[in-house]
Structures are given as structure tokens and as C-alpha cells.
Coordinates of C-alpha atoms in Angstrom, one line a residue:
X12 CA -225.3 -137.3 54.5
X13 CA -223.5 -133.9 55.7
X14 CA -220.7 -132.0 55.1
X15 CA -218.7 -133.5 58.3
X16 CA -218.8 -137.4 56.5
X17 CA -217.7 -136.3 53.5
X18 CA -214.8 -134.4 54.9
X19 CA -213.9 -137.4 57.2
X20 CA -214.1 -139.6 54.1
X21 CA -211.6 -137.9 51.5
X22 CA -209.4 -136.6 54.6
X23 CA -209.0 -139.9 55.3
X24 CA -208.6 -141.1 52.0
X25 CA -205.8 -138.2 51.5
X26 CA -204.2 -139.6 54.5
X27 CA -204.0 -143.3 53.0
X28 CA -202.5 -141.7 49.7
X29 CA -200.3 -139.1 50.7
X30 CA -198.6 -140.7 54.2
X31 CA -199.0 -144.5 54.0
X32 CA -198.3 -144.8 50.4
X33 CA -201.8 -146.2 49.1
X34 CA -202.6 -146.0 45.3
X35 CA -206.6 -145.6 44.2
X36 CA -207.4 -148.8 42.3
X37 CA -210.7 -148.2 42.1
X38 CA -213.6 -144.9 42.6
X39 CA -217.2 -145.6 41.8
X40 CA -218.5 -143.2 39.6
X41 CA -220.8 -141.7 42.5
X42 CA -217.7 -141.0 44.2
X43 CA -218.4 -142.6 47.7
X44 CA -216.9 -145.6 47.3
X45 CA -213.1 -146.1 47.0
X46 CA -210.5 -149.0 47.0
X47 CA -207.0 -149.0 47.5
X48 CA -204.0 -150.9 47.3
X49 CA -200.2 -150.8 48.6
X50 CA -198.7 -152.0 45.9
X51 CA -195.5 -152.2 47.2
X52 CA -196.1 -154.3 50.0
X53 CA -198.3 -157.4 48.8
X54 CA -198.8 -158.2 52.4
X55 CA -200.5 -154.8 53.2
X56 CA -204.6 -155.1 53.0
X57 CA -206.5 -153.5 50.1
X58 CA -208.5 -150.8 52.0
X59 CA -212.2 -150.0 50.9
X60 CA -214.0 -147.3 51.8
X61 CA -217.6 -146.5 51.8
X62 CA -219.4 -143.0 52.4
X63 CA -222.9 -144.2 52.8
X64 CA -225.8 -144.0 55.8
X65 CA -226.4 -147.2 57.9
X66 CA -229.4 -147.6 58.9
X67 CA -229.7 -150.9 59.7
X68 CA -227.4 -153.3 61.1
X69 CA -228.6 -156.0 58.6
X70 CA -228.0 -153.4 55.7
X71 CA -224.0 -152.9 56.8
X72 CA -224.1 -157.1 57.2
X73 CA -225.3 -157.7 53.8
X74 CA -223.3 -154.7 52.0
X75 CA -219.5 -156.8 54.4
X76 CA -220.7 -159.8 52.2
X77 CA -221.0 -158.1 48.9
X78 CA -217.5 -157.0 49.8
X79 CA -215.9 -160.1 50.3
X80 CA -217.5 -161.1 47.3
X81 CA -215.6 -158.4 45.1
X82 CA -212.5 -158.8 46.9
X83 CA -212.4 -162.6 46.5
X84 CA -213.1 -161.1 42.3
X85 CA -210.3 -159.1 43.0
X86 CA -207.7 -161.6 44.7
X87 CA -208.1 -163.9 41.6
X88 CA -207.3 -161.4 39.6
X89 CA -204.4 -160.6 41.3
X90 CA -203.2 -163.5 42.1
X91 CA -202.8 -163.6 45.6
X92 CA -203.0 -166.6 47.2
X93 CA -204.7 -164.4 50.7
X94 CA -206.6 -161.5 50.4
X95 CA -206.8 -159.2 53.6
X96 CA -209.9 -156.6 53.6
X97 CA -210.1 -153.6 55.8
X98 CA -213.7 -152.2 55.4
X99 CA -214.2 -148.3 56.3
X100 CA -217.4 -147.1 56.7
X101 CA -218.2 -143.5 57.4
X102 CA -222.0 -143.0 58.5
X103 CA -223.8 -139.8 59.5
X104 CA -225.2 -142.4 62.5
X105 CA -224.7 -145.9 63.8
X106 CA -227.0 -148.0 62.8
X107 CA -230.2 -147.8 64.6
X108 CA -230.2 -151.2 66.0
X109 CA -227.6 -153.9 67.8
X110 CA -224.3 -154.2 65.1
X111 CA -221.3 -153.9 67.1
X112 CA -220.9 -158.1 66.5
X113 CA -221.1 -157.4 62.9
X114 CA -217.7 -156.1 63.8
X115 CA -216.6 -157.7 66.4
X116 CA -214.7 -160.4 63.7
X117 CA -213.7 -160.1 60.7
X118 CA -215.7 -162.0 58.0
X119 CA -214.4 -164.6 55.9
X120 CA -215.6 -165.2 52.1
X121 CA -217.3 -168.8 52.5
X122 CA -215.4 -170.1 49.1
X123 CA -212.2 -171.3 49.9
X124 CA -211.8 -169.0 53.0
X125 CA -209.0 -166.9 51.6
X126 CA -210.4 -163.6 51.6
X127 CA -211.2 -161.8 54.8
X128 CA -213.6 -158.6 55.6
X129 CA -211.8 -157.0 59.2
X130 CA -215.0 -153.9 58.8
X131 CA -214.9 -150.3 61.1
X132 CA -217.5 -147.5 61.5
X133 CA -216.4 -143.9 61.4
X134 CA -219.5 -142.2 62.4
X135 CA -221.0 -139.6 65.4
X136 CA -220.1 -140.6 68.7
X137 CA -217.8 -143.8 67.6
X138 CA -215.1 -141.8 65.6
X139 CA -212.3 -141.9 68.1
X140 CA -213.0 -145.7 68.8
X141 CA -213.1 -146.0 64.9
X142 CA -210.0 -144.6 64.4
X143 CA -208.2 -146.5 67.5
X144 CA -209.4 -149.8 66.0
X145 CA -208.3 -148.9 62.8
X146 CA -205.3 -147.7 64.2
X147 CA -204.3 -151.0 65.8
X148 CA -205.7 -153.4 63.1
X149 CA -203.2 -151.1 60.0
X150 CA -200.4 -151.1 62.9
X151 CA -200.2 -147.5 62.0
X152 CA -202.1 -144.2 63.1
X153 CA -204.8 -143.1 61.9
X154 CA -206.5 -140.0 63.3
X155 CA -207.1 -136.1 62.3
X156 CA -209.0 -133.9 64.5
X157 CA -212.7 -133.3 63.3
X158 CA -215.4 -130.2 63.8
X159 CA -218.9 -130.1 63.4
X160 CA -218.2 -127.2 60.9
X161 CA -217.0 -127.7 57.4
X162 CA -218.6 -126.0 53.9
X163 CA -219.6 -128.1 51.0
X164 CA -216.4 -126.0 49.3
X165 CA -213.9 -127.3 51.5
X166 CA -215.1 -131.0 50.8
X167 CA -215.0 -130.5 47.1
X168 CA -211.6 -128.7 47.8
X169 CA -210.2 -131.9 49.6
X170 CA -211.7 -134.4 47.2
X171 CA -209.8 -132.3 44.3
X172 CA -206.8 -132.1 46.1
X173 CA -206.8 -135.8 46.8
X174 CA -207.6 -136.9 43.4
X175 CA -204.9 -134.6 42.0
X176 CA -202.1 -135.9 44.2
X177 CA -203.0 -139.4 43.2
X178 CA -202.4 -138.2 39.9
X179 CA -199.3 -136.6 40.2
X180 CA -198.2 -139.2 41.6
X181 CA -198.7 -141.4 38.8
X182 CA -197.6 -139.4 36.2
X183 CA -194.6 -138.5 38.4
X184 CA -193.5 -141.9 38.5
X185 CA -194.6 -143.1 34.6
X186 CA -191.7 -141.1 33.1
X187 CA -188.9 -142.6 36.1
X188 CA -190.3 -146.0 34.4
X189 CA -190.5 -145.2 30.6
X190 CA -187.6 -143.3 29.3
X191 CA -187.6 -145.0 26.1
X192 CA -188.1 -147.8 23.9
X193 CA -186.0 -150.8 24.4
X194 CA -183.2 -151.1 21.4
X195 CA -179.8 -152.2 22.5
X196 CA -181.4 -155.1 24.0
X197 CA -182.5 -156.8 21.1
X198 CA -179.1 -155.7 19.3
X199 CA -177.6 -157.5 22.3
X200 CA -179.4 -160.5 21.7
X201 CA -179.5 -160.2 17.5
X202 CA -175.4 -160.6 18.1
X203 CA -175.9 -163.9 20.5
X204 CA -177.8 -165.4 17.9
X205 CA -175.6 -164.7 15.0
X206 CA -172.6 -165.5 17.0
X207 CA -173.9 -168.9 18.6
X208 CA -174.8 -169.8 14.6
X209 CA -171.5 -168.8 13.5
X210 CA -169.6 -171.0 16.6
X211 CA -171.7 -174.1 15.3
X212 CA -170.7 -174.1 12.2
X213 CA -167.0 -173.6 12.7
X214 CA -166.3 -176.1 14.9
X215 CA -169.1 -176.3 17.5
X216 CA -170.3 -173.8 20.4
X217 CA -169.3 -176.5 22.8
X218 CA -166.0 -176.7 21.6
X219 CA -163.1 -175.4 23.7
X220 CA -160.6 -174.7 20.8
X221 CA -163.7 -173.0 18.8
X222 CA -164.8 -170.7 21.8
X223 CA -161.0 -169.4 21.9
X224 CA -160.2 -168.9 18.3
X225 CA -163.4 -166.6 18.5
X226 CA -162.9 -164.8 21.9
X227 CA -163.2 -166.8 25.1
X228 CA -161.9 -165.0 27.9
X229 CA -158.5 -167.2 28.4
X230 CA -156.2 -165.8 31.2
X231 CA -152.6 -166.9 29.5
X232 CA -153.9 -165.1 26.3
X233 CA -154.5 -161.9 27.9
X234 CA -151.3 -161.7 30.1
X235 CA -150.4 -162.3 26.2
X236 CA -152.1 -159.0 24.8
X237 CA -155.0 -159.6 23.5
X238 CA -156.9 -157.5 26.0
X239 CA -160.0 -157.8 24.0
X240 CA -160.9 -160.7 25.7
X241 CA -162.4 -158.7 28.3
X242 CA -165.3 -157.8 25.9
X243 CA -165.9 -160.4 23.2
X244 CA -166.9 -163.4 25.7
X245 CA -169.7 -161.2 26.4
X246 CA -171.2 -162.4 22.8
X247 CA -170.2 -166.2 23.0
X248 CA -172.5 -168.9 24.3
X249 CA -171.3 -172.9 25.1
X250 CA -174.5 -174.8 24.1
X251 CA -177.8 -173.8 23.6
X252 CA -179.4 -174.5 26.5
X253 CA -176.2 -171.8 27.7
X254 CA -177.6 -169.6 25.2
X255 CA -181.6 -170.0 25.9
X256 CA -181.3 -169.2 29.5
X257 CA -179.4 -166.1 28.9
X258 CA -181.5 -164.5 25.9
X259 CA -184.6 -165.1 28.1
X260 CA -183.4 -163.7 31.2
X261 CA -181.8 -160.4 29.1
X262 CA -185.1 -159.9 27.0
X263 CA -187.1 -159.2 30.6
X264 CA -184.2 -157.8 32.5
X265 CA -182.8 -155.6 29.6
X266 CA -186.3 -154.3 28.4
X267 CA -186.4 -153.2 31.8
X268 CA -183.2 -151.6 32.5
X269 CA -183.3 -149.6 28.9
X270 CA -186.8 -148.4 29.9
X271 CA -185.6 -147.1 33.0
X272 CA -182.5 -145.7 32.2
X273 CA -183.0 -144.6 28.2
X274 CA -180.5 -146.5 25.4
X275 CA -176.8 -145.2 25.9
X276 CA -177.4 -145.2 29.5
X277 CA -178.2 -148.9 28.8
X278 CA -175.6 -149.6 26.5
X279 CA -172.8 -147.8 29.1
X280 CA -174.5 -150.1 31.8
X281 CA -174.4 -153.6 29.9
X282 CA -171.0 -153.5 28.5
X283 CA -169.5 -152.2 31.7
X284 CA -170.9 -155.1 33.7
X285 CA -169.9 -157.3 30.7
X286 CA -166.3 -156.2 31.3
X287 CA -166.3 -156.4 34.9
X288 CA -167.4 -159.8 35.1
X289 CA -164.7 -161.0 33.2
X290 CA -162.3 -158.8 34.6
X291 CA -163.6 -160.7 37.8
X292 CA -163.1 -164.0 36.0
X293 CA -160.2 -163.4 35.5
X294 CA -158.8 -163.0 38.6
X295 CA -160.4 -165.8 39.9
X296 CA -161.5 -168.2 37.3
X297 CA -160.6 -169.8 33.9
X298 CA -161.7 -170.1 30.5
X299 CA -165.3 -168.8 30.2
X300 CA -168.4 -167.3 27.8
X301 CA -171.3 -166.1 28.2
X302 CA -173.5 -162.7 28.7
X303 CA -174.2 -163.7 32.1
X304 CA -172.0 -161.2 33.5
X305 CA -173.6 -158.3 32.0
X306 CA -177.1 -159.8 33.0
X307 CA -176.2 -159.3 36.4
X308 CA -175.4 -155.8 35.2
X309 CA -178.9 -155.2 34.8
X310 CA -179.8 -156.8 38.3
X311 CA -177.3 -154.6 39.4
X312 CA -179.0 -151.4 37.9
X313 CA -182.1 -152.5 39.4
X314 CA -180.6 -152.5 42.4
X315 CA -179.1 -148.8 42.3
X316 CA -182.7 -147.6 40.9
X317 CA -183.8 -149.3 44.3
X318 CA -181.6 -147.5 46.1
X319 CA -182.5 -143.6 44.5
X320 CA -186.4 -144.9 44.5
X321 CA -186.9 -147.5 46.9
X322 CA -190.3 -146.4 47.2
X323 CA -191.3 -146.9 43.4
X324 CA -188.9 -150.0 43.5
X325 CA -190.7 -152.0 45.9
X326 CA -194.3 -150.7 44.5
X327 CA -193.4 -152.4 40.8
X328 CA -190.7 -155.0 41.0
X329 CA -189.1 -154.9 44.6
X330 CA -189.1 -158.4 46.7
X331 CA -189.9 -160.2 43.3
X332 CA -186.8 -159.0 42.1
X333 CA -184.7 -159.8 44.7
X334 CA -186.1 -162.9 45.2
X335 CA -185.4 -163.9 41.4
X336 CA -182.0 -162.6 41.9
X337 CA -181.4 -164.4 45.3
X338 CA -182.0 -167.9 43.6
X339 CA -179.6 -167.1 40.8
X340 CA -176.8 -166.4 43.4
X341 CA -177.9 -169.5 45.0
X342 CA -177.5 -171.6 41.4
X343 CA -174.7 -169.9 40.9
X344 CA -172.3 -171.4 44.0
X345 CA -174.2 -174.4 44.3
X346 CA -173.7 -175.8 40.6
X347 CA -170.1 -176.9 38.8
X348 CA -169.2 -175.0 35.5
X349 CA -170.6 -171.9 36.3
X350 CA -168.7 -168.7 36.7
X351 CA -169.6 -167.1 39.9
X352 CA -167.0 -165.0 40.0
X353 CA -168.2 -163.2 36.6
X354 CA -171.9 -162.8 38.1
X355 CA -170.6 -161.3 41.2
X356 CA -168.4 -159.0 39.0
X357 CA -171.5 -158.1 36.8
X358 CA -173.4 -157.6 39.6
X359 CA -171.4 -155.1 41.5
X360 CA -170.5 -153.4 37.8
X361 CA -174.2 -153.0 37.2
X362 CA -174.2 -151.5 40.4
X363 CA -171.7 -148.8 39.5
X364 CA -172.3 -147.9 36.2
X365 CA -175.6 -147.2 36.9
X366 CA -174.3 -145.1 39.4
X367 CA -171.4 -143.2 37.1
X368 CA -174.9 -142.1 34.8
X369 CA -177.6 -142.0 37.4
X370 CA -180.9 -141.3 35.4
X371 CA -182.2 -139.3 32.6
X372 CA -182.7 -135.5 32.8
X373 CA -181.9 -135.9 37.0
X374 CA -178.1 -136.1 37.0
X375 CA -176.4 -135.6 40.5
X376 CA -173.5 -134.9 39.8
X377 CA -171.4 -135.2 43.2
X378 CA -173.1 -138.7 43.3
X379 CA -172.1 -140.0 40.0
X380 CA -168.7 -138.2 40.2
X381 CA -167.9 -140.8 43.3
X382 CA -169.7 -143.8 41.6
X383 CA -166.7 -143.0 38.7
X384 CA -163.7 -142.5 41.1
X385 CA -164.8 -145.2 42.6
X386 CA -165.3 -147.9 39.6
X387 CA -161.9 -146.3 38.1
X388 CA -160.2 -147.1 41.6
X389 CA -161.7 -150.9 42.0
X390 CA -160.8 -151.7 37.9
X391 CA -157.5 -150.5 38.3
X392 CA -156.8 -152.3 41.4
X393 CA -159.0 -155.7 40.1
X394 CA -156.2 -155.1 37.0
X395 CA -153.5 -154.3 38.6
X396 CA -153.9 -157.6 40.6
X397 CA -154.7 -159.7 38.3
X398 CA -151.5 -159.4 36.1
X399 CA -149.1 -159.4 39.0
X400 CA -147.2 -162.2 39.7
X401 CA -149.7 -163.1 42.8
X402 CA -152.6 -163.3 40.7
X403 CA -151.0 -164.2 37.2
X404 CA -149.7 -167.4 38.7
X405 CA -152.2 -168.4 41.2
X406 CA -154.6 -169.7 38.3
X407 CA -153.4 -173.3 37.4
X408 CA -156.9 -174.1 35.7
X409 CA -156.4 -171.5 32.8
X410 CA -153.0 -171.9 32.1
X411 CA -153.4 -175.7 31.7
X412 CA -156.2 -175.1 29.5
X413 CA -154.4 -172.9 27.4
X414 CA -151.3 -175.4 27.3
X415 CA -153.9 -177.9 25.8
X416 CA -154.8 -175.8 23.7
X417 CA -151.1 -175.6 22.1
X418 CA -150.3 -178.9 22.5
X419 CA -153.5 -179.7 20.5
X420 CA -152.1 -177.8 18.1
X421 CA -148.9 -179.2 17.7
X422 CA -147.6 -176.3 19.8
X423 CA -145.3 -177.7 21.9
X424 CA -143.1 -174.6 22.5
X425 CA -145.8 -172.6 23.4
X426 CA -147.1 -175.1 26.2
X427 CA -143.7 -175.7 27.6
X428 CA -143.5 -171.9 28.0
X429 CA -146.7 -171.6 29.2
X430 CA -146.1 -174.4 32.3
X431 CA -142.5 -174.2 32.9
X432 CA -143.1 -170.3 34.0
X433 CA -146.2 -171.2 36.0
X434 CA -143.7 -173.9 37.8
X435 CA -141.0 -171.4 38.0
X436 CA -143.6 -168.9 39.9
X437 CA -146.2 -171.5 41.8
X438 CA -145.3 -173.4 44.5
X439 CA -148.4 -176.0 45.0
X440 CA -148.6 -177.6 41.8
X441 CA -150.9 -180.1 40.5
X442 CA -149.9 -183.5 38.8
X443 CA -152.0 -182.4 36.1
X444 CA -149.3 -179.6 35.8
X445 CA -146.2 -181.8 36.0
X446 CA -148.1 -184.4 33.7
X447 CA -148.5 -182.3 31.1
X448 CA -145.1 -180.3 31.4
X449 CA -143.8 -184.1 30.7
X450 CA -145.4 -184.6 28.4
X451 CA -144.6 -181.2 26.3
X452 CA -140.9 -181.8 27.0
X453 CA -141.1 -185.3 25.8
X454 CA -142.2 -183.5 22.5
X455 CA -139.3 -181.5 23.1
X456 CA -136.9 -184.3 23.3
X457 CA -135.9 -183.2 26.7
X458 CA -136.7 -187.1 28.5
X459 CA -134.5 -186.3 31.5
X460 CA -136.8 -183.3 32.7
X461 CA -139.6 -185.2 31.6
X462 CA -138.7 -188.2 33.7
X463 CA -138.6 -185.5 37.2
X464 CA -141.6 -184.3 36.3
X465 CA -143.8 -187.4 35.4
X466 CA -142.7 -188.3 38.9
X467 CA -143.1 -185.8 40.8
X468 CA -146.6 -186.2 39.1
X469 CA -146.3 -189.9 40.5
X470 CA -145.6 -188.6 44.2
X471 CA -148.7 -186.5 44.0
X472 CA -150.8 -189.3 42.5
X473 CA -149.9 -193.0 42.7
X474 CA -152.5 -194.4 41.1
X475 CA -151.4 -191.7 37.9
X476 CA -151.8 -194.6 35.3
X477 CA -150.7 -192.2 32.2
X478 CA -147.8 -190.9 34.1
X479 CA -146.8 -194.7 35.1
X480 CA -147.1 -195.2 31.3
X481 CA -145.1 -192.3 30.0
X482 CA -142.4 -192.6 32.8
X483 CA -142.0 -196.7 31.1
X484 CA -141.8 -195.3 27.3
X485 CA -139.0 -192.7 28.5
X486 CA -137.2 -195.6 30.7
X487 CA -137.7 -197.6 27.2
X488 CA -136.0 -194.7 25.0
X489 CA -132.9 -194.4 27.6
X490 CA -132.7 -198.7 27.7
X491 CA -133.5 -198.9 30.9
X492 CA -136.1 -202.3 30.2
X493 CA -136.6 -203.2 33.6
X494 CA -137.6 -199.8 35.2
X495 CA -140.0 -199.6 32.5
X496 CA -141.3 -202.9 32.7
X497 CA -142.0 -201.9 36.1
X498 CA -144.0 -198.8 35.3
X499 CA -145.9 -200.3 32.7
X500 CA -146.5 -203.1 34.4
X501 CA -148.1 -200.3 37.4
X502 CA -149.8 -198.6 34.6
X503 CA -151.4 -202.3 33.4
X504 CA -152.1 -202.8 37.2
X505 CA -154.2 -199.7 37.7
X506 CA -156.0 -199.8 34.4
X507 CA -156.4 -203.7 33.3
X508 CA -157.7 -204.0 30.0
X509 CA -156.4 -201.1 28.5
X510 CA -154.5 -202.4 24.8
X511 CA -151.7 -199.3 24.6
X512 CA -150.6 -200.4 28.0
X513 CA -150.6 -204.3 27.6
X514 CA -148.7 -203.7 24.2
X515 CA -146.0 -202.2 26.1
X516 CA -145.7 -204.7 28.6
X517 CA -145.8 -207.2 26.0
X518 CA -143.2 -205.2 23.7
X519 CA -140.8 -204.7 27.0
X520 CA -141.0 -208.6 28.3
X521 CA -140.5 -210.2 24.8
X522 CA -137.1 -207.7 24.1
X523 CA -136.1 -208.9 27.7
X524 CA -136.6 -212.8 26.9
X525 CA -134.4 -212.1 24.0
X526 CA -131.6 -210.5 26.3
X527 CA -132.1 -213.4 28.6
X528 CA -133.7 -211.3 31.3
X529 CA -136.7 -211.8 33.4
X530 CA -140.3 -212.8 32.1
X531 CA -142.9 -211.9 34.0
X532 CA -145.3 -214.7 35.3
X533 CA -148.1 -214.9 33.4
X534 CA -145.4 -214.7 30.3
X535 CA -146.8 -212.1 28.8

């Protein structure tokens, strides 16, 4: 073997590394054999190569097999479910005999025919058709010009220089991938533990009233002041299965993300994203908890690393990543009760904040300088929407939540206040609205407002079977018996069985037998 195979084999091998993005998986300790994989594209064949005199056709057939043999190894391994093989051989000579149909088709491992052996010769007289084959089988080219001429020096000089850029490579990319150990992220999780503990035993993590005395993000309560409802939800979970999802996913995504982008970077990130996806709640959702949010923070960091290193991104995490992330967005609109609007927001805050600190010990700072203007400008203007009177009062959800809430708690002021303003300032209200705007000023002992709003209620719903049924105890309180033995007798009609309503009916039916006045006719 001369000096002119060995050149052609570590040139070629440079050429693999260094412009086509290959990494050295394997070198035989003879240095003469050499695998290589793209990592970053799990479509891309693992490449061997083999510096090594055939003699024989039968010799080359015999070494394709062993080949296939150790790639189908290496498939398992790796977990592919297809393993593509392209097989470089560079020979002094041809073999001595017939072998172009050893190459003619590729070879196909006999067990379970998933890994395939697609084999070339790079040797005198056949390197240009070696490299054109090559060429078109890699869909790239593949070619260098070669002389007869070359020193034993400037092979070992290639084969160090290859090696070396390999290496630098590596350790290039190791410290882009390992700024530090993960912390925050098990404080992050430490606090959803303690906090989900904490919600069960006051009242339940389930439990509307119990997520909002500790912190649920509540829209009415923040156009009330307590702005740090933009930051606590961050730490609440509804349910444990709420909770499991969400410590998994942050214990693989965070890990990640604090690696990457070192702790305070990490911290910045995650309670950024945190706050933007409720600030993105709230503008277009209701109550809500959760971490979820700033978990999309981290997918959003991801995404900016992919962006600055798309190269290393789709080597290590790349399509896997967006494919994980692509099925959450997909959960996300297609299921009830979540909060897309919050994931979206964490998503895009992710995005930014890893912008606004970029990475460790590489700061650009013209880059993150727009990343901040840019994140201060899209807060202030989510903000700025979302308490003005075209965002305040566009969210019936959270303000009827909220006037629940109070009139749970005996609160009736605070509910009528609540509803009577979102009425004041909406124009396509709900019956749910009006219904329970009745039924705060029936607290109130205000029956005639009441009375216009459980039927307006009525206009919206006519099969409202509580509003029939509060409309006949206010026509009872202001003696008018036979308009409410009418509406409890609708209320009866849509929902037979029900006691509180046949009690009325009964009540209103025996006080009008005693006036003399009409009975109905079953004489109930």
C-alpha cells in the first residue's frame, strides 16, 4: 500500500469531517479503517471506510458481508429502525479478477433485511468513476484532484490534521452543551411539590376557591392590584396528574436548558416565560395554574440555541425536539381545559429571554440589546392591552368565575360590582352573566333589576330552568301568584322531578286555592 492510498484515504476522510459534517464514531487501532456518522441527520448513511489491498474479488465479497454484519450490530444499538451503509474502499489495484457485480447492488444483511451495504472502489484507474458514483449515491460531491506524488510526511501530516479537527470539534462543542450543573431546576420542582402538598391540605389542589386564595392567575383580581398573580401560578398545580406531567417534562427540558445556558441564565429564562404565559393568559383566557408556561420557555430556549447553532442543534436534539414540541401544540388546541394561550406565551417568552442573555462567555451584544427592546415593547403592549377597556371587558369567563367566587363567600357586593361593570362595558352577554347578576341582586334586595335580568337570561335561553325558577320566587315576593305559577310551572316542565321546584309549584297552587284562584290540573 503507497503513499498515494493513504493520502486519498484521510483526504477523503477530512472531506467527510470538515465539509459534510461527519463525526468519527469509530478508528481501528491500525488506523485503516474508519466509520462515521451524521448525527444530525438520522437519515444520512453511516459511512465506512477501508484502506486495505483487494486482491481478490471474493476477498472484497466476504469483507461487504462482515460489514453488514457490524452495521446491523451497530443499528441495534442505535436504534434505528433502517440502517443505510456506504462502503469506501481505497485499493492500490482492483481486484485481479471479475468484481464490478459485487458492486453493482447494494447488499442487504439477510436478518430482517434492514441494513444495507451500497460498496465503492477508490483505486488506480477507477478513481474518477469511484468518486462520480459516490458522488451520486451521497447526493453531494465528492472529488479532490490526486498525483502520483505524495511523501509518507504529508500523509502523516493529513491524518494529524484530520484527527485534530475531529477533536476540536468536539471539544468545541462540549462546553456550548455543559455550562454547568443543573440547580434551579430541581429548586423549580422542590417548590411544586411543596406547594401542590400544601394546596391538598388546605382545601384541595382541585379546588377553585383554594387555587385563588393561594395565587391562581384570576383576571378581575389583577385589574384589582394584586399584580403578583403574574408569577405565583407558575408554582400551583390542579391535580396530580396536572402536576406529574409537568415535573417530568421540566426535569428533561430544564436539565437541558440550565446546562446550556448556566443557572441565572436559566433562572432569567424560566421565570420570564413563566410571566409571559400568564401575561398571555390573561389576555385571552381565565382562571389558570400551572408551570406549563414556563416549560414552553425552555422549548423556547431550545429553539433560539437552534437558531445561533443550528448545526450542533440538529446533531443532538434537533427534529426530536421539534417533533416532541409539535405534539404538545397539537394537545394543547385540540383538548378542553388547557391553556393554550399561556404555552404559546411561554413559548415565544422562552424565545426572547434567551435571546436578551444569549449564551455564556459569547454575549452579542447588538443581538441581545434588540431581543430586550423588543420583549420590553411586546410586554408593554400585551399589558397595556390587556387592562384597557377592550381587553378588560372582553373576558366574561374570568369575571364570572371571580363573581362565584364572592358570592360563595357571602360576597354579594363584590359580585354585583364585579358583573354590573362587565354589563355596563360588554355588549354580547351571556345568560350565565345575567343569571348570576340576578341572582347577586336578589341578595341585594334589588328584585326589580333582578326580574330584567333573569329574563333577559330567559330570552337568551328558554329552556333556563333556574332562571324560570328564580323569576317565579321574585313574582312570589312581589304577589304576583299567577306569573309565578307560570314560571315555576316552566321550570317543573323542563326539569321533572326536581323537589325545590315541585315544592314551589305546590306552595303557589295551594295559596291560590285558598284565594279562590285557579288549580292546576293534576291539583297539585
Amino acid at each position: 500500500m503507497g503513499n498515494k492510498e493513504g493520502y486519498v484515504f484521510w483526504r477523503l476522510a477530512n472531506s467527510f469531517i470538515s465539509d459534510h459534517g461527519y463525526r468519527i464514531i469509530q478508528l481501528f487501532e491500525n488506523q485503516k479503517e474508519l466509520w462515521l456518522e451524521k448525527i444530525e441527520n438520522k437519515k444520512a448513511p453511516i459511512i465506512r471506510m477501508l484502506l486495505h489491498d483487494l486482491d481478490w474479488s471474493n476477498a472484497m465479497q466476504r469483507d461487504i458481508e462482515f460489514t453488514a454484519s457490524n452495521g446491523e450490530k451497530v443499528r441495534r444499538q442505535i436504534g434505528r429502525p433502517e440502517l443505510n451503509i456506504i462502503n469506501v474502499y481505497i485499493s492500490q489495484f482492483p481486484p485481479v479478477d471479475e468484481y464490478e457485480y459485487r458492486l453493482a447492488e447494494p447488499y442487504v444483511h439477510p436478518e430482517g433485511n434492514k441494513t444495507t451495504v451500497s460498496s465503492f472502489l477508490l483505486a488506480k484507474e477507477v478513481f474518477d468513476t469511484g468518486f462520480q458514483q459516490l458522488s451520486t449515491r451521497l447526493g453531494e460531491v465528492i472529488h479532490f484532484p490526486i498525483s502520483d506524488d505524495y511523501s509518507e510526511q504529508e500523509v502523516e501530516s493529513l491524518k494529524k490534521a484530520t484527527l485534530e479537527h475531529a477533536i476540536i470539534k468536539v471539544k468545541t462543542e462540549r462546553p456550548i452543551l455543559l455550562n454547568s450543573k443543573p440547580i434551579f431546576t430541581y429548586v423549580f420542582i422542590a417548590i411544586q411539590l411543596v406547594m401542590f402538598f400544601w394546596l391538598e391540605i388546605h382545601g384541595g389542589s382541585s379546588n377553585n376557591s383554594t387555587l385563588i386564595k393561594y395565587g391562581a392567575k384570576v383576571n378581575q383580581l389583577i385589574y384589582e392590584g394584586e399584580w403578583w398573580r403574574f408569577i405565583t401560578p407558575i408554582f400551583l398545580h390542579s391535580g396530580f396528574l396536572h402536576l406529574a406531567m409537568n415535573t417530568l417534562v421540566l426535569y428533561f427540558l430544564g436539565t437541558t436548558v440550565e446546562k446550556i445556558f448556566g443557572n441565572v441564565r436559566f433562572l432569567f429564562i424560566y421565570l420570564f416565560a413563566g410571566v409571559a404565559g400568564c401575561i398571555a393568559s390573561f389576555i385571552f383566557s381565565s382562571l389558570s395554574v400551572g408551570a406549563s408556561g414556563a416549560i414552553y420557555g425552555c422549548f423556547g430556549a431550545l429553539l433560539y440555541f437552534g437558531m445561533v447553532y443550528p448545526k450542533l442543534f440538529s446533531r443532538t436534539m434537533g427534529m426530536n425536539l421539534i417533533v416532541v414540541l409539535g405534539i404538545n401544540l397539537i394537545v394543547s388546541f385540540s383538548v378542553t381545559g388547557i391553556d393554550s394561550a399561556a404555552h404559546l406565551g411561554g413559548l415565544a417568552g422562552g424565545f426572547l429571554a434567551a435571546g436578551i442573555v444569549h449564551f455564556p462567555k459569547k454575549s452579542k451584544l447588538w443581538l441581545q440589546l434588540i431581543f430586550l427592546i423588543g420583549s420590553a415593547a411586546i410586554v408593554w403592549g400585551s399589558l397595556s392591552y390587556g387592562f384597557s377597556p377592550a381587553g378588560k371587558f372582553q373576558d366574561e369567563t374570568s369575571n364570572l368565575q371571580m363573581a362565584q367566587e364572592y358570592i360563595k363567600q357571602n360576597k354579594y357586593d363584590q359580585a354585583y360590582s364585579i358583573l354590573k361593570e362587565f354589563e355596563e362595558n360588554s355588549t354580547n352577554l351571556s345568560e350565565k352573566t345575567y343569571f348570576l347578576l340576578s341572582f347577586s341582586e336578589i341578595k341585594k334586595g334589588m328584585l326589580s333589576e333582578a326580574k330584567t335580568h333573569l329574563q333577559k337570561a330567559i330570552q337568551l335561553d328558554p329552556n333556563f330552568d333556574k332562571a324560570y325558577f328564580n323569576l317565579a320566587i321574585i313574582n312570589y315576593e312581589q304577589k304576583d301568584f299567577e306569573q309565578a305559577k307560570v314560571n315555576a310551572e316552566k321550570a317543573a316542565k323542563l326539569k321533572p322531578k326536581q323537589k325545590e321546584y315541585e315544592d314551589l309549584v305546590r306552595e303557589i297552587n295551594q295559596l291560590l286555592q285558598m284565594k279562590g284562584g285557579p288549580q292546576d290540573e293534576n291539583g297539585l
